[in-house]
């Protein structure tokens, strides 16, 4: 479940190239809420996910992530894999 949250966060990063900070923050928080990640404060870095979202995600992907209500909904949004990488701190694009 945690990998999906991170993946969703990565999706935001890729999907938010056209997004503004408010939309990306809303999308990232929705992903964390749906997946239950970051409730303890020890999950992925929200600020990094928002930055990546703003740099890489499309408006359509952001909208998808904001509107998602389930993990299955998130899985249908573009960019989930990239958000997973970004929230883990992978800088070379390789998965760990």
Short mmCIF file of N, CA, C and O in Angstrom, two decimals:
data_model
loop_
_atom_site.label_atom_id
_atom_site.label_comp_id
_atom_site.label_asym_id
_atom_site.label_seq_id
_atom_site.Cartn_x
_atom_site.Cartn_y
_atom_site.Cartn_z
N UNK A 1 0.83 -1.18 0.00
CA UNK A 1 0.00 0.00 0.00
C UNK A 1 0.88 1.25 0.00
O UNK A 1 0.58 2.21 -0.67
N UNK A 2 1.97 1.21 0.75
CA UNK A 2 2.84 2.37 0.82
C UNK A 2 3.46 2.69 -0.54
O UNK A 2 3.59 3.84 -0.91
N UNK A 3 3.80 1.65 -1.30
CA UNK A 3 4.41 1.89 -2.63
C UNK A 3 3.42 2.56 -3.54
O UNK A 3 3.78 3.37 -4.38
N UNK A 4 2.13 2.25 -3.39
CA UNK A 4 1.13 2.87 -4.26
C UNK A 4 0.99 4.34 -3.91
O UNK A 4 0.83 5.18 -4.79
N UNK A 5 1.08 4.66 -2.65
CA UNK A 5 1.00 6.05 -2.22
C UNK A 5 2.17 6.82 -2.80
O UNK A 5 2.01 7.91 -3.33
N UNK A 6 3.32 6.23 -2.70
CA UNK A 6 4.51 6.86 -3.24
C UNK A 6 4.39 6.96 -4.75
O UNK A 6 4.75 7.97 -5.35
N UNK A 7 3.84 5.94 -5.36
CA UNK A 7 3.65 5.95 -6.80
C UNK A 7 2.68 7.04 -7.19
O UNK A 7 2.87 7.75 -8.18
N UNK A 8 1.65 7.20 -6.43
CA UNK A 8 0.67 8.24 -6.71
C UNK A 8 1.32 9.60 -6.56
O UNK A 8 1.06 10.52 -7.33
N UNK A 9 2.13 9.74 -5.57
CA UNK A 9 2.83 10.99 -5.37
C UNK A 9 3.76 11.24 -6.55
O UNK A 9 3.89 12.36 -7.01
N UNK A 10 4.39 10.20 -7.06
CA UNK A 10 5.24 10.33 -8.21
C UNK A 10 4.43 10.71 -9.43
O UNK A 10 4.87 11.48 -10.27
N UNK A 11 3.25 10.20 -9.51
CA UNK A 11 2.37 10.52 -10.63
C UNK A 11 2.08 12.00 -10.62
O UNK A 11 2.03 12.66 -11.66
N UNK A 12 1.89 12.52 -9.46
CA UNK A 12 1.63 13.95 -9.35
C UNK A 12 2.80 14.73 -9.91
O UNK A 12 2.64 15.73 -10.57
N UNK A 13 3.95 14.28 -9.60
CA UNK A 13 5.14 14.97 -10.03
C UNK A 13 5.20 15.04 -11.54
O UNK A 13 5.57 16.05 -12.10
N UNK A 14 4.86 13.96 -12.18
CA UNK A 14 4.90 13.92 -13.63
C UNK A 14 3.69 14.62 -14.22
O UNK A 14 3.77 15.28 -15.24
N UNK A 15 2.60 14.50 -13.56
CA UNK A 15 1.35 15.03 -14.09
C UNK A 15 1.16 16.51 -13.87
O UNK A 15 0.27 17.10 -14.44
N UNK A 16 1.94 17.14 -13.05
CA UNK A 16 1.67 18.52 -12.66
C UNK A 16 2.44 19.59 -13.42
O UNK A 16 2.53 20.71 -12.95
N UNK A 17 3.01 19.31 -14.55
CA UNK A 17 3.77 20.31 -15.28
C UNK A 17 2.97 21.56 -15.53
O UNK A 17 3.51 22.65 -15.55
N UNK A 18 1.67 21.42 -15.73
CA UNK A 18 0.81 22.57 -15.98
C UNK A 18 0.10 23.01 -14.71
O UNK A 18 -0.68 23.95 -14.74
N UNK A 19 0.34 22.34 -13.61
CA UNK A 19 -0.39 22.63 -12.39
C UNK A 19 0.22 23.72 -11.55
O UNK A 19 1.41 23.98 -11.63
N UNK A 20 -0.63 24.32 -10.74
CA UNK A 20 -0.10 25.30 -9.81
C UNK A 20 0.12 24.63 -8.46
O UNK A 20 -0.27 23.49 -8.24
N UNK A 21 0.73 25.35 -7.56
CA UNK A 21 1.09 24.76 -6.28
C UNK A 21 -0.14 24.31 -5.50
O UNK A 21 -0.15 23.23 -4.90
N UNK A 22 -1.19 25.11 -5.51
CA UNK A 22 -2.40 24.76 -4.76
C UNK A 22 -3.00 23.45 -5.26
O UNK A 22 -3.37 22.58 -4.46
N UNK A 23 -3.11 23.29 -6.57
CA UNK A 23 -3.67 22.06 -7.14
C UNK A 23 -2.79 20.86 -6.84
O UNK A 23 -3.28 19.79 -6.50
N UNK A 24 -1.49 21.03 -6.98
CA UNK A 24 -0.57 19.93 -6.71
C UNK A 24 -0.61 19.53 -5.24
O UNK A 24 -0.61 18.35 -4.91
N UNK A 25 -0.65 20.51 -4.35
CA UNK A 25 -0.72 20.21 -2.92
C UNK A 25 -2.01 19.44 -2.60
O UNK A 25 -2.01 18.47 -1.84
N UNK A 26 -3.12 19.86 -3.21
CA UNK A 26 -4.39 19.17 -3.01
C UNK A 26 -4.31 17.73 -3.51
O UNK A 26 -4.79 16.80 -2.85
N UNK A 27 -3.70 17.54 -4.66
CA UNK A 27 -3.57 16.19 -5.22
C UNK A 27 -2.69 15.31 -4.34
O UNK A 27 -3.03 14.16 -4.05
N UNK A 28 -1.55 15.84 -3.90
CA UNK A 28 -0.63 15.07 -3.05
C UNK A 28 -1.32 14.69 -1.74
O UNK A 28 -1.26 13.55 -1.29
N UNK A 29 -2.00 15.64 -1.12
CA UNK A 29 -2.68 15.35 0.15
C UNK A 29 -3.79 14.32 -0.04
O UNK A 29 -4.03 13.50 0.84
N UNK A 30 -4.48 14.38 -1.18
CA UNK A 30 -5.52 13.39 -1.45
C UNK A 30 -4.92 12.00 -1.58
O UNK A 30 -5.45 11.02 -1.07
N UNK A 31 -3.79 11.91 -2.25
CA UNK A 31 -3.11 10.63 -2.40
C UNK A 31 -2.71 10.08 -1.03
O UNK A 31 -2.94 8.91 -0.72
N UNK A 32 -2.13 10.93 -0.21
CA UNK A 32 -1.72 10.50 1.13
C UNK A 32 -2.93 10.08 1.95
O UNK A 32 -2.89 9.10 2.70
N UNK A 33 -4.06 10.80 1.82
CA UNK A 33 -5.27 10.47 2.57
C UNK A 33 -5.82 9.11 2.14
O UNK A 33 -6.14 8.27 2.98
N UNK A 34 -5.91 8.90 0.83
CA UNK A 34 -6.47 7.65 0.31
C UNK A 34 -5.62 6.45 0.72
O UNK A 34 -6.14 5.40 1.09
N UNK A 35 -4.33 6.60 0.66
CA UNK A 35 -3.44 5.48 0.94
C UNK A 35 -3.06 5.34 2.40
O UNK A 35 -2.49 4.33 2.80
N UNK A 36 -3.37 6.36 3.20
CA UNK A 36 -3.04 6.31 4.62
C UNK A 36 -1.58 6.58 4.91
O UNK A 36 -1.13 6.44 6.05
N UNK A 37 -0.85 6.99 3.91
CA UNK A 37 0.57 7.29 4.11
C UNK A 37 0.71 8.67 4.72
O UNK A 37 -0.08 9.57 4.47
N UNK A 38 1.72 8.83 5.52
CA UNK A 38 2.07 10.10 6.14
C UNK A 38 1.22 10.43 7.35
O UNK A 38 1.33 11.52 7.88
N UNK A 39 0.35 9.53 7.78
CA UNK A 39 -0.43 9.79 8.99
C UNK A 39 0.47 9.87 10.21
O UNK A 39 0.18 10.59 11.15
N UNK A 40 1.58 9.16 10.18
CA UNK A 40 2.52 9.18 11.30
C UNK A 40 3.57 10.26 11.13
O UNK A 40 4.38 10.49 12.01
N UNK A 41 3.56 10.92 9.97
CA UNK A 41 4.56 11.95 9.73
C UNK A 41 5.88 11.40 9.23
O UNK A 41 6.82 12.15 9.01
N UNK A 42 5.95 10.09 9.02
CA UNK A 42 7.21 9.49 8.59
C UNK A 42 7.17 9.01 7.15
O UNK A 42 8.04 8.29 6.72
N UNK A 43 6.16 9.45 6.41
CA UNK A 43 6.01 9.02 5.03
C UNK A 43 6.81 9.87 4.07
O UNK A 43 7.73 10.58 4.45
N UNK A 44 6.43 9.82 2.80
CA UNK A 44 7.12 10.58 1.76
C UNK A 44 7.09 12.07 2.03
O UNK A 44 6.20 12.58 2.71
N UNK A 45 8.03 12.79 1.48
CA UNK A 45 8.15 14.23 1.66
C UNK A 45 7.09 14.95 0.81
O UNK A 45 7.15 14.96 -0.41
N UNK A 46 6.11 15.56 1.47
CA UNK A 46 5.03 16.26 0.77
C UNK A 46 5.56 17.41 -0.08
O UNK A 46 5.12 17.61 -1.22
N UNK A 47 6.49 18.16 0.45
CA UNK A 47 7.02 19.32 -0.28
C UNK A 47 7.73 18.89 -1.56
O UNK A 47 7.57 19.53 -2.61
N UNK A 48 8.48 17.80 -1.49
CA UNK A 48 9.17 17.30 -2.67
C UNK A 48 8.16 16.81 -3.71
O UNK A 48 8.32 17.06 -4.91
N UNK A 49 7.10 16.16 -3.25
CA UNK A 49 6.07 15.67 -4.17
C UNK A 49 5.37 16.82 -4.86
O UNK A 49 5.10 16.77 -6.07
N UNK A 50 5.08 17.89 -4.12
CA UNK A 50 4.42 19.06 -4.71
C UNK A 50 5.33 19.73 -5.73
O UNK A 50 4.90 20.09 -6.83
N UNK A 51 6.61 19.88 -5.40
CA UNK A 51 7.56 20.48 -6.34
C UNK A 51 7.64 19.68 -7.62
O UNK A 51 7.63 20.24 -8.72
N UNK A 52 7.73 18.39 -7.47
CA UNK A 52 7.83 17.53 -8.64
C UNK A 52 6.55 17.58 -9.46
O UNK A 52 6.59 17.60 -10.69
N UNK A 53 5.43 17.62 -8.79
CA UNK A 53 4.14 17.73 -9.46
C UNK A 53 4.10 18.98 -10.32
O UNK A 53 3.74 18.94 -11.49
N UNK A 54 4.47 20.09 -9.73
CA UNK A 54 4.43 21.37 -10.45
C UNK A 54 5.33 21.35 -11.68
O UNK A 54 5.04 21.98 -12.68
N UNK A 55 6.43 20.63 -11.58
CA UNK A 55 7.39 20.60 -12.67
C UNK A 55 7.03 19.63 -13.79
O UNK A 55 7.43 19.84 -14.94
N UNK A 56 6.27 18.60 -13.47
CA UNK A 56 6.12 17.51 -14.43
C UNK A 56 4.71 17.07 -14.79
O UNK A 56 4.54 16.40 -15.80
N UNK A 57 3.71 17.37 -14.00
CA UNK A 57 2.40 16.77 -14.20
C UNK A 57 1.49 17.61 -15.10
O UNK A 57 1.57 18.82 -15.14
N UNK A 58 0.60 16.93 -15.80
CA UNK A 58 -0.38 17.61 -16.65
C UNK A 58 -1.60 17.99 -15.83
O UNK A 58 -1.87 17.40 -14.78
N UNK A 59 -2.35 18.94 -16.33
CA UNK A 59 -3.57 19.36 -15.64
C UNK A 59 -4.54 18.19 -15.51
O UNK A 59 -5.23 18.03 -14.50
N UNK A 60 -4.59 17.36 -16.54
CA UNK A 60 -5.49 16.20 -16.53
C UNK A 60 -5.11 15.21 -15.43
O UNK A 60 -5.98 14.69 -14.72
N UNK A 61 -3.84 14.95 -15.26
CA UNK A 61 -3.39 14.02 -14.22
C UNK A 61 -3.67 14.58 -12.83
O UNK A 61 -4.09 13.85 -11.94
N UNK A 62 -3.43 15.86 -12.67
CA UNK A 62 -3.69 16.50 -11.38
C UNK A 62 -5.17 16.38 -11.03
O UNK A 62 -5.53 16.01 -9.92
N UNK A 63 -6.00 16.69 -11.98
CA UNK A 63 -7.45 16.61 -11.79
C UNK A 63 -7.85 15.17 -11.41
O UNK A 63 -8.67 14.96 -10.51
N UNK A 64 -7.28 14.20 -12.10
CA UNK A 64 -7.56 12.79 -11.82
C UNK A 64 -7.20 12.46 -10.37
O UNK A 64 -7.97 11.82 -9.66
N UNK A 65 -6.04 12.89 -9.92
CA UNK A 65 -5.58 12.58 -8.57
C UNK A 65 -6.39 13.30 -7.51
O UNK A 65 -6.61 12.76 -6.43
N UNK A 66 -6.84 14.50 -7.81
CA UNK A 66 -7.69 15.24 -6.86
C UNK A 66 -9.05 14.57 -6.73
O UNK A 66 -9.61 14.48 -5.64
N UNK A 67 -9.58 14.07 -7.83
CA UNK A 67 -10.92 13.48 -7.84
C UNK A 67 -10.94 12.02 -7.39
O UNK A 67 -12.02 11.49 -7.10
N UNK A 68 -9.80 11.39 -7.31
CA UNK A 68 -9.73 9.98 -6.92
C UNK A 68 -10.29 9.79 -5.51
O UNK A 68 -10.06 10.62 -4.62
N UNK A 69 -11.02 8.70 -5.32
CA UNK A 69 -11.59 8.38 -4.01
C UNK A 69 -11.10 7.05 -3.47
O UNK A 69 -11.28 6.75 -2.29
N UNK A 70 -10.47 6.26 -4.34
CA UNK A 70 -9.97 4.94 -3.94
C UNK A 70 -8.58 4.73 -4.52
O UNK A 70 -8.14 5.45 -5.43
N UNK A 71 -7.91 3.71 -4.04
CA UNK A 71 -6.60 3.34 -4.56
C UNK A 71 -6.72 2.95 -6.03
O UNK A 71 -5.86 3.28 -6.84
N UNK A 72 -7.81 2.28 -6.37
CA UNK A 72 -8.02 1.89 -7.77
C UNK A 72 -8.18 3.12 -8.66
O UNK A 72 -7.68 3.14 -9.79
N UNK A 73 -8.85 4.15 -8.16
CA UNK A 73 -8.98 5.40 -8.92
C UNK A 73 -7.60 6.01 -9.17
O UNK A 73 -7.30 6.47 -10.27
N UNK A 74 -6.76 6.01 -8.15
CA UNK A 74 -5.41 6.57 -8.28
C UNK A 74 -4.59 5.81 -9.32
O UNK A 74 -3.83 6.41 -10.07
N UNK A 75 -4.75 4.50 -9.33
CA UNK A 75 -3.99 3.67 -10.26
C UNK A 75 -4.29 4.02 -11.72
O UNK A 75 -3.48 3.78 -12.60
N UNK A 76 -5.45 4.60 -11.96
CA UNK A 76 -5.84 4.97 -13.32
C UNK A 76 -5.27 6.32 -13.75
O UNK A 76 -5.33 6.68 -14.93
N UNK A 77 -4.70 7.08 -12.82
CA UNK A 77 -4.15 8.40 -13.14
C UNK A 77 -2.75 8.26 -13.73
O UNK A 77 -1.94 7.45 -13.26
N UNK A 78 -2.44 9.07 -14.74
CA UNK A 78 -1.10 9.08 -15.34
C UNK A 78 -0.08 9.60 -14.34
O UNK A 78 -0.37 10.47 -13.55
N UNK A 79 1.13 9.07 -14.41
CA UNK A 79 2.24 9.59 -13.64
C UNK A 79 2.45 8.97 -12.29
O UNK A 79 3.32 9.40 -11.55
N UNK A 80 1.70 7.96 -11.92
CA UNK A 80 1.83 7.36 -10.60
C UNK A 80 3.23 6.80 -10.38
O UNK A 80 3.83 6.99 -9.33
N UNK A 81 3.80 6.15 -11.36
CA UNK A 81 5.13 5.56 -11.22
C UNK A 81 6.20 6.61 -10.99
O UNK A 81 7.07 6.46 -10.14
N UNK A 82 6.12 7.71 -11.72
CA UNK A 82 7.11 8.76 -11.57
C UNK A 82 7.04 9.41 -10.20
O UNK A 82 8.04 9.77 -9.62
N UNK A 83 5.85 9.56 -9.67
CA UNK A 83 5.68 10.15 -8.35
C UNK A 83 6.29 9.24 -7.30
O UNK A 83 6.88 9.71 -6.34
N UNK A 84 6.16 7.95 -7.50
CA UNK A 84 6.74 6.99 -6.57
C UNK A 84 8.24 7.21 -6.48
O UNK A 84 8.81 7.29 -5.40
N UNK A 85 8.89 7.34 -7.64
CA UNK A 85 10.34 7.57 -7.67
C UNK A 85 10.71 8.88 -6.98
O UNK A 85 11.63 8.93 -6.20
N UNK A 86 10.01 9.94 -7.30
CA UNK A 86 10.34 11.26 -6.77
C UNK A 86 10.16 11.32 -5.26
O UNK A 86 10.98 11.92 -4.56
N UNK A 87 9.12 10.73 -4.74
CA UNK A 87 8.88 10.81 -3.31
C UNK A 87 9.89 9.98 -2.52
O UNK A 87 10.12 10.24 -1.35
N UNK A 88 10.53 9.00 -3.19
CA UNK A 88 11.58 8.21 -2.55
C UNK A 88 12.92 8.91 -2.63
O UNK A 88 13.86 8.53 -1.98
N UNK A 89 13.01 9.90 -3.49
CA UNK A 89 14.28 10.61 -3.63
C UNK A 89 15.16 10.08 -4.72
O UNK A 89 16.32 10.45 -4.82
N UNK A 90 14.64 9.20 -5.60
CA UNK A 90 15.44 8.68 -6.72
C UNK A 90 15.70 9.83 -7.69
O UNK A 90 14.78 10.43 -8.20
N UNK A 91 16.93 10.16 -7.92
CA UNK A 91 17.26 11.27 -8.78
C UNK A 91 17.69 10.81 -10.18
O UNK A 91 17.64 11.55 -11.12
N UNK A 92 18.13 9.57 -10.27
CA UNK A 92 18.63 9.08 -11.56
C UNK A 92 17.53 8.41 -12.37
O UNK A 92 17.77 7.97 -13.50
N UNK A 93 16.30 8.36 -11.82
CA UNK A 93 15.20 7.74 -12.55
C UNK A 93 15.14 6.25 -12.40
O UNK A 93 14.21 5.62 -12.82
N UNK A 94 16.13 5.65 -11.74
CA UNK A 94 16.13 4.22 -11.55
C UNK A 94 15.31 3.83 -10.35
O UNK A 94 15.26 4.55 -9.37
N UNK A 95 14.62 2.73 -10.40
CA UNK A 95 13.82 2.27 -9.27
C UNK A 95 14.68 1.55 -8.26
O UNK A 95 15.69 0.96 -8.59
N UNK A 96 14.31 1.64 -7.01
CA UNK A 96 15.02 0.94 -5.96
C UNK A 96 14.12 -0.06 -5.31
O UNK A 96 12.98 0.12 -5.18
#
